[in-house]
Short mmCIF file of C-alpha atoms in Angstrom, two decimals:
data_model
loop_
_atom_site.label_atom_id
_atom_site.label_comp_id
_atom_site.label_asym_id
_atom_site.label_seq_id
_atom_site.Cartn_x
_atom_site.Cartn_y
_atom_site.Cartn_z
CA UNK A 151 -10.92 30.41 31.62
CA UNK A 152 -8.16 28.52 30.16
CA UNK A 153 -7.89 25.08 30.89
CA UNK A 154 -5.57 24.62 33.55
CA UNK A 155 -8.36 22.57 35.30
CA UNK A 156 -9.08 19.48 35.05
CA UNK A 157 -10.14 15.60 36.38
CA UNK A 158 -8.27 12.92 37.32
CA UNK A 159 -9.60 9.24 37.16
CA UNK A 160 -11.49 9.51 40.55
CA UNK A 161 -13.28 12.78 39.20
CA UNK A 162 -11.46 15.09 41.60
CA UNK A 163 -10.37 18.62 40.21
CA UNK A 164 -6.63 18.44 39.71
CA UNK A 165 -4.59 21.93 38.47
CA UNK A 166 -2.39 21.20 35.41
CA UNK A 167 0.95 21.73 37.69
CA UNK A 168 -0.06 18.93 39.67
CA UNK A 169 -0.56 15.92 37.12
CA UNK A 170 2.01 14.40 34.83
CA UNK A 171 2.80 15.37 31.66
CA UNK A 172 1.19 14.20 28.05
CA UNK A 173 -1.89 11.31 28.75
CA UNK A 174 -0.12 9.87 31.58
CA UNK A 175 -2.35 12.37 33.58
CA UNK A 176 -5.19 10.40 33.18
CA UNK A 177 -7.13 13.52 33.18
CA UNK A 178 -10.75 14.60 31.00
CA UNK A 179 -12.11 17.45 30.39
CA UNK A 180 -14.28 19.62 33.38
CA UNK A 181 -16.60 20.66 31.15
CA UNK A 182 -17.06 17.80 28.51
CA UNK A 183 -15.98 14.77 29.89
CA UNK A 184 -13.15 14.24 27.12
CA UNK A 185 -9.90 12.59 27.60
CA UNK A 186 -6.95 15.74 27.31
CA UNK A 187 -3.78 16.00 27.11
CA UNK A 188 -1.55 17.89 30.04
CA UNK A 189 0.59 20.11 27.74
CA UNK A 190 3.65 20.72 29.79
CA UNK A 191 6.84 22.34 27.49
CA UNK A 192 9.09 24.70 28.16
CA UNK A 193 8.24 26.96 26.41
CA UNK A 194 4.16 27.56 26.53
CA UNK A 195 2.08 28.02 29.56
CA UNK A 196 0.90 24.58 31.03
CA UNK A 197 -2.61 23.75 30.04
CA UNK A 198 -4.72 20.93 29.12
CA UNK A 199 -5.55 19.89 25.59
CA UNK A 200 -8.40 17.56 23.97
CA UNK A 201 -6.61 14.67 22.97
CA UNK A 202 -8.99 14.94 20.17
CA UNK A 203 -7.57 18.29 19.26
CA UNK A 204 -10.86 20.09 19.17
CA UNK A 205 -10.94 23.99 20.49
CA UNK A 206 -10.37 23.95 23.87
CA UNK A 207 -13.88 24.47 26.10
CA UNK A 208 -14.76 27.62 27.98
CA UNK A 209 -14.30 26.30 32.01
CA UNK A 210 -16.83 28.05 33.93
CA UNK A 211 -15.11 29.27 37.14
CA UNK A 212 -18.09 29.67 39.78
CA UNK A 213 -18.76 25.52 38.50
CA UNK A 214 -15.16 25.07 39.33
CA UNK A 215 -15.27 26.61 42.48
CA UNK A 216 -18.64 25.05 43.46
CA UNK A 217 -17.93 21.53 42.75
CA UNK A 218 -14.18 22.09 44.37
CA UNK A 219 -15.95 22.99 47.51
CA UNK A 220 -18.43 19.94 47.50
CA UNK A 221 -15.23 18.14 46.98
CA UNK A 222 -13.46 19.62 50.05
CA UNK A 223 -16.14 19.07 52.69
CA UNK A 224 -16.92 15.65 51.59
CA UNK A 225 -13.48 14.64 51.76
CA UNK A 226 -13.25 16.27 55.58
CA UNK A 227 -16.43 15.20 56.60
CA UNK A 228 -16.83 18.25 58.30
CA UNK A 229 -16.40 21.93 58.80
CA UNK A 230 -16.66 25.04 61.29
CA UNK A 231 -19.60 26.28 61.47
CA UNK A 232 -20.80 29.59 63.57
CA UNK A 233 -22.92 29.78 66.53
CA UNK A 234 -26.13 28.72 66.38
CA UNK A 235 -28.78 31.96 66.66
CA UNK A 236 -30.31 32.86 69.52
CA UNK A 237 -28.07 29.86 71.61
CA UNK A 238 -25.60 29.35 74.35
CA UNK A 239 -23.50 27.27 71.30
CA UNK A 240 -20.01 28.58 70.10
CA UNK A 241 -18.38 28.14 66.49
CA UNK A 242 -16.88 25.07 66.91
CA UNK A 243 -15.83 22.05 64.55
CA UNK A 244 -18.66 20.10 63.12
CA UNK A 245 -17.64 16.71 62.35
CA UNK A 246 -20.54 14.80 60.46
CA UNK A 247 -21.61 11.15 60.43
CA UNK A 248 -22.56 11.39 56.82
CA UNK A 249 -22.67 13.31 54.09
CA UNK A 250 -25.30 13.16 51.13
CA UNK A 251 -24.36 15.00 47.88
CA UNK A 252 -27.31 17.14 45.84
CA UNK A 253 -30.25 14.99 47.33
CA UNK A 254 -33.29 16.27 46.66
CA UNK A 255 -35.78 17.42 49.13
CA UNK A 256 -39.59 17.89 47.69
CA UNK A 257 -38.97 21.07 46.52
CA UNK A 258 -35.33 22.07 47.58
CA UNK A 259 -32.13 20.21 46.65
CA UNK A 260 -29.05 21.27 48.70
CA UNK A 261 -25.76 21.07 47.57
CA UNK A 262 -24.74 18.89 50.86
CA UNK A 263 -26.76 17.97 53.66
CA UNK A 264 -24.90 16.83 56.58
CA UNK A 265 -25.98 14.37 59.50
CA UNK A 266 -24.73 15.87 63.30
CA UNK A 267 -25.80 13.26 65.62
CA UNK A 268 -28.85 11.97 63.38
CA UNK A 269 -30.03 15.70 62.64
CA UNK A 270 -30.20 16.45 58.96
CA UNK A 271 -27.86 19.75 58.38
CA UNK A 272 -28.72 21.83 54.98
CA UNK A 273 -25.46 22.87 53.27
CA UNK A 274 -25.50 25.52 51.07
CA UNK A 275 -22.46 26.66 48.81
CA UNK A 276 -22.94 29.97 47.15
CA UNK A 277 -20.63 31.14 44.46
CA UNK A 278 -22.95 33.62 42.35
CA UNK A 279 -26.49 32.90 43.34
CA UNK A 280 -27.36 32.57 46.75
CA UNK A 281 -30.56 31.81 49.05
CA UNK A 282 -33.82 33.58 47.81
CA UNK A 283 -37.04 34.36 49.57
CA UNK A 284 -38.68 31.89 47.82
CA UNK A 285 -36.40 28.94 48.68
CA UNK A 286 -35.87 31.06 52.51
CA UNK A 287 -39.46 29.67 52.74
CA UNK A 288 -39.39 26.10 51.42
CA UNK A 289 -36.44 25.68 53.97
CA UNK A 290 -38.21 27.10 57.07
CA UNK A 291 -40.93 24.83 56.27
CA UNK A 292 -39.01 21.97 56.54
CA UNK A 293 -37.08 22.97 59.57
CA UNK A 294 -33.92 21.45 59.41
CA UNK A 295 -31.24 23.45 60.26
CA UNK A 296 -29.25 25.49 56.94
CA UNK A 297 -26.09 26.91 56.79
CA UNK A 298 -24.91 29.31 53.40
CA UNK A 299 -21.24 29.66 52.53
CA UNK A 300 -20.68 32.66 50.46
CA UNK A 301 -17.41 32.00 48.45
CA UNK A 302 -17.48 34.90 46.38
CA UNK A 303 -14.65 36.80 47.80
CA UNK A 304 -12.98 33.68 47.19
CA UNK A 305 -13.86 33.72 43.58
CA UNK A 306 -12.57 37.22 42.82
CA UNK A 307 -9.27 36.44 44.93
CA UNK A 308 -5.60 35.32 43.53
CA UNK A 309 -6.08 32.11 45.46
CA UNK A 310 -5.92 28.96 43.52
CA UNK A 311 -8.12 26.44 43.05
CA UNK A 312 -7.56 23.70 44.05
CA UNK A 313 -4.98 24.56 46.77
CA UNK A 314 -4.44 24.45 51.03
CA UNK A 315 -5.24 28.40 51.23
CA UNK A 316 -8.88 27.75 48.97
CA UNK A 317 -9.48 24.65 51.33
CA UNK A 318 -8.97 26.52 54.60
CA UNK A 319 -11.41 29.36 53.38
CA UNK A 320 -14.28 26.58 52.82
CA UNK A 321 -13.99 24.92 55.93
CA UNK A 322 -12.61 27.48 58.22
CA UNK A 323 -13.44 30.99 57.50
CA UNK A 324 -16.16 31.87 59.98
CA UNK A 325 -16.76 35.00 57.91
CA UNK A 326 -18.24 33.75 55.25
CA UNK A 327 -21.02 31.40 56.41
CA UNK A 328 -24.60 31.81 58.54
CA UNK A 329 -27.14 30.35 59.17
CA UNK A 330 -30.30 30.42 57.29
CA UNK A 331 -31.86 28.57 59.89
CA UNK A 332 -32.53 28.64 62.69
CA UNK A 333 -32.95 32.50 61.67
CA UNK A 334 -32.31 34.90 64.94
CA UNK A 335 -36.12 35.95 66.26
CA UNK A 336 -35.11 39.63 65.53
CA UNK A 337 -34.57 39.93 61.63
CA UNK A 338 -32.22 42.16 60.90
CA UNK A 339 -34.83 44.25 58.89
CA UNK A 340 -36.87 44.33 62.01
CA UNK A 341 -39.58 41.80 60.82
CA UNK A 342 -40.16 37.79 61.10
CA UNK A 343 -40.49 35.70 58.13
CA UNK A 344 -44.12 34.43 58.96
CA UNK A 345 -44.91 30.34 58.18
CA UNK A 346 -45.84 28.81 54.85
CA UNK A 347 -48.08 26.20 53.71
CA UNK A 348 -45.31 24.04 51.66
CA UNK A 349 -46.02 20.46 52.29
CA UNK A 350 -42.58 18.59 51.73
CA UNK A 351 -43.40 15.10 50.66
CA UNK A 352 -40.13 13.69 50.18
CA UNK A 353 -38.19 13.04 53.39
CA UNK A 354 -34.59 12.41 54.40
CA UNK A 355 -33.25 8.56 54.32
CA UNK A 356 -32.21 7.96 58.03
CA UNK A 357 -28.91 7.51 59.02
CA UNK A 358 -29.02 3.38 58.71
CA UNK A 359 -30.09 3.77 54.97
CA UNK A 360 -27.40 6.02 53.58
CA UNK A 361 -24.38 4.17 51.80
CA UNK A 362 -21.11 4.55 53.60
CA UNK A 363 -18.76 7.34 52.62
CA UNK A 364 -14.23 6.79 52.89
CA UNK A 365 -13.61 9.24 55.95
CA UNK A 366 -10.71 11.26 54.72
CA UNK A 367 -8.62 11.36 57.94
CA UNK A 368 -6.02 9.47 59.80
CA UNK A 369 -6.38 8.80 63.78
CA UNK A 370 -3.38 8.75 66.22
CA UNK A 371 -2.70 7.17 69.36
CA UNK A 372 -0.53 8.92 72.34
CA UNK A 373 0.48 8.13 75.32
CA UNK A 374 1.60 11.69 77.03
CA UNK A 375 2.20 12.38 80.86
CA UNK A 376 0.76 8.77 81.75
CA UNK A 377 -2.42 9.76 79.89
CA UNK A 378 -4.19 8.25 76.59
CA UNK A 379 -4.89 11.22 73.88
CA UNK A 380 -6.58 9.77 70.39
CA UNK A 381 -5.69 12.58 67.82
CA UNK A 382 -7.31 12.97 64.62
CA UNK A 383 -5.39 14.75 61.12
CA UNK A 384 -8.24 15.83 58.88
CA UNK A 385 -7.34 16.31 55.36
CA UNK A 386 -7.76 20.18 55.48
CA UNK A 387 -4.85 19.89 58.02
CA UNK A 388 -6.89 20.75 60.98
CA UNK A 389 -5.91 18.26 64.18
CA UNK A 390 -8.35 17.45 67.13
CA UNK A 391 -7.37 15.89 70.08
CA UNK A 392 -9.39 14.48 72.64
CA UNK A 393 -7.61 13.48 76.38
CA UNK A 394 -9.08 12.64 79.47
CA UNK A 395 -8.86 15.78 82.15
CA UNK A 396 -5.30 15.70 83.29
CA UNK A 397 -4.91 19.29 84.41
CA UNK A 398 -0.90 19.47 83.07
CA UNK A 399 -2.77 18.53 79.72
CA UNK A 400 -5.07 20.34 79.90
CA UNK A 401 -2.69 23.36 80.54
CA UNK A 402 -0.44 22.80 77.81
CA UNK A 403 -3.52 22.04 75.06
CA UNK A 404 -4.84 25.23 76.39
CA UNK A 405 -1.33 27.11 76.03
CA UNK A 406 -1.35 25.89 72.36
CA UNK A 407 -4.84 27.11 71.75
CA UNK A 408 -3.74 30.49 72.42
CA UNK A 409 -0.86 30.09 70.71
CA UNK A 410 -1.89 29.05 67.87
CA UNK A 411 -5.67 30.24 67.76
CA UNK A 412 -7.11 27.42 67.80
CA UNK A 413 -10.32 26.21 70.10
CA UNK A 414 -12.10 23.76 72.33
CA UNK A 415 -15.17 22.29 71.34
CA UNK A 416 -17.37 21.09 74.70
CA UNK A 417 -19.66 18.55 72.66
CA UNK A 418 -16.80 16.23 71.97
CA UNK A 419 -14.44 17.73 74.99
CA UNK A 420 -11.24 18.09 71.86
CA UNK A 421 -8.99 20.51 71.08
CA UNK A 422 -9.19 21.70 67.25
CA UNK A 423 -5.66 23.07 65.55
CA UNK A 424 -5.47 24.11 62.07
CA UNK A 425 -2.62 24.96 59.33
CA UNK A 426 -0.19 26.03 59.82
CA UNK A 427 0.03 25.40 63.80
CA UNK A 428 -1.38 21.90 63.59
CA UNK A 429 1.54 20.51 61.93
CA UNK A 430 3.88 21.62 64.95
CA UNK A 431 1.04 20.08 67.63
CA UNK A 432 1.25 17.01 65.69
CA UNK A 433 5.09 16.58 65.44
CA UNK A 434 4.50 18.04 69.62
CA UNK A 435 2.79 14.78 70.22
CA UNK A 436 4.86 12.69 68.46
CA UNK A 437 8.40 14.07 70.80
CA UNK A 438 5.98 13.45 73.56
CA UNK A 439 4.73 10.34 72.90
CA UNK A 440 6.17 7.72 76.36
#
């Protein structure tokens, strides 16, 4: 892969199109860690350089993609998950209290684990290797709930990465994720995976103890038909609003759901909207706004 990929000065993947030219981009190299260059004439293709000069490195593009999506949900603090097996749930918007990057678990390390009202969630990003039986069983015996995104069609598709279209498929895309567990009590090969004796000996800080992570999202405030409705913009684009049950309001979130698929998640009673259609609710509630 050649290096059009790189990191800017907060370690966040940055394509070579969107950094300035020469060192000015402040960039270093994804696989290395060396200072390059972003090589920008008219007359080459765009790519980054060692300053140093050295032979450019071979980028790996599954650890591209991988850390990209680690990247992504951290910076949402959330994602849409399916229904929960075997439950009266719905796929809905998960918004998490914290997230904890590659934190090790006894004898599993996730690449994420989320906390849902004080529940430890297992996230799971596969690119080329995915969940195993062997690791199936160290996760059922410590019964938190897991959830695998398969980003593979992703990998072998013309989108870019980083861009809005690769973001949407890593938080949105309901067809690439399930859960691991809870599994469904009917396997799909007919048969239950039976218990193990793994005894997990490290355990998950609580809530209290984990540092603070920078939510990447910007509330609103609007007043609309005499009614209060706080609004959140997530980063991926998607827009949740929450309103007190005015039935005109109701009525026209509802009308936008169906116009632009979106959905209504009962847990936190809120609308969810995502790109492209959640710009025009936004700029909606701003006309509206008394």
């Amino acid at each position: 892969m050649t290096m059009y990929i790189a990191l800017n000065e907060n370690n966040k993947l940055v394509n070579i199109e969107q950094v300035e030219r020469g060192l000015a981009c402040q960039c270093t190299c994804f696989e290395c860690g060396e200072a390059v260059i972003a090589r920008k004439g008219e007359i080459k293709e765009h790519h980054f350089a060692h300053a140093s000069n050295k032979e450019s490195c071979t980028i790996n593009p599954e650890s591209v993609l991988h850390k990209y999506a680690k990247e992504v949900i951290l910076e949402s603090m959330g994602l849409m998950l399916p229904a929960l097996p075997d439950s009266d749930s719905e796929a809905a918007w998960w918004t998490f209290e914290k997230l904890l990057p590659e934190f090790s678990l006894g004898l599993i390390r996730p690449d994420l684990i989320g906390y849902f009202d004080g529940e430890p969630i297992l996230i799971e990003i596969a690119v080329t290797h995915f969940i195993d039986a062997e690791k199936l069983k160290r996760i059922e015996a410590f019964k938190s709930k897991c959830i695998e995104i398969d980003l593979s069609p992703l990998l072998n598709s013309d989108i870019a990465i980083p861009s809005t279209e690769a973001t949407q498929q890593i938080l949105e895309n309901l067809d690439n994720r399930r859960w691991i567990y809870p599994f469904p009590q009917k396997q799909s090969t007919g048969q239950q995976i039976t218990s193990t004796s793994y005894k997990i000996t490290t355990t998950l800080p609580v809530t209290s103890e984990l540092q603070n992570t920078s939510p990447n999202w910007q509330d609103y405030k609007f007043k609309v038909k005499g009614m209060h409705l706080n609004v959140r913009h997530f980063a991926s684009g998607m827009v949740s609003v929450n309103s007190a049950y005015n039935p005109e309001i109701i009525a026209m979130l509802k009308e936008w759901k169906r116009e632009g698929i979106g959905s209504y998640n009962p847990k936190y009673k809120s609308w969810n909207y995502w790109l492209p259609f959640s710009e025009q609710v936004l700029q909606r509630l701003k006309e509206l706004n008394e």
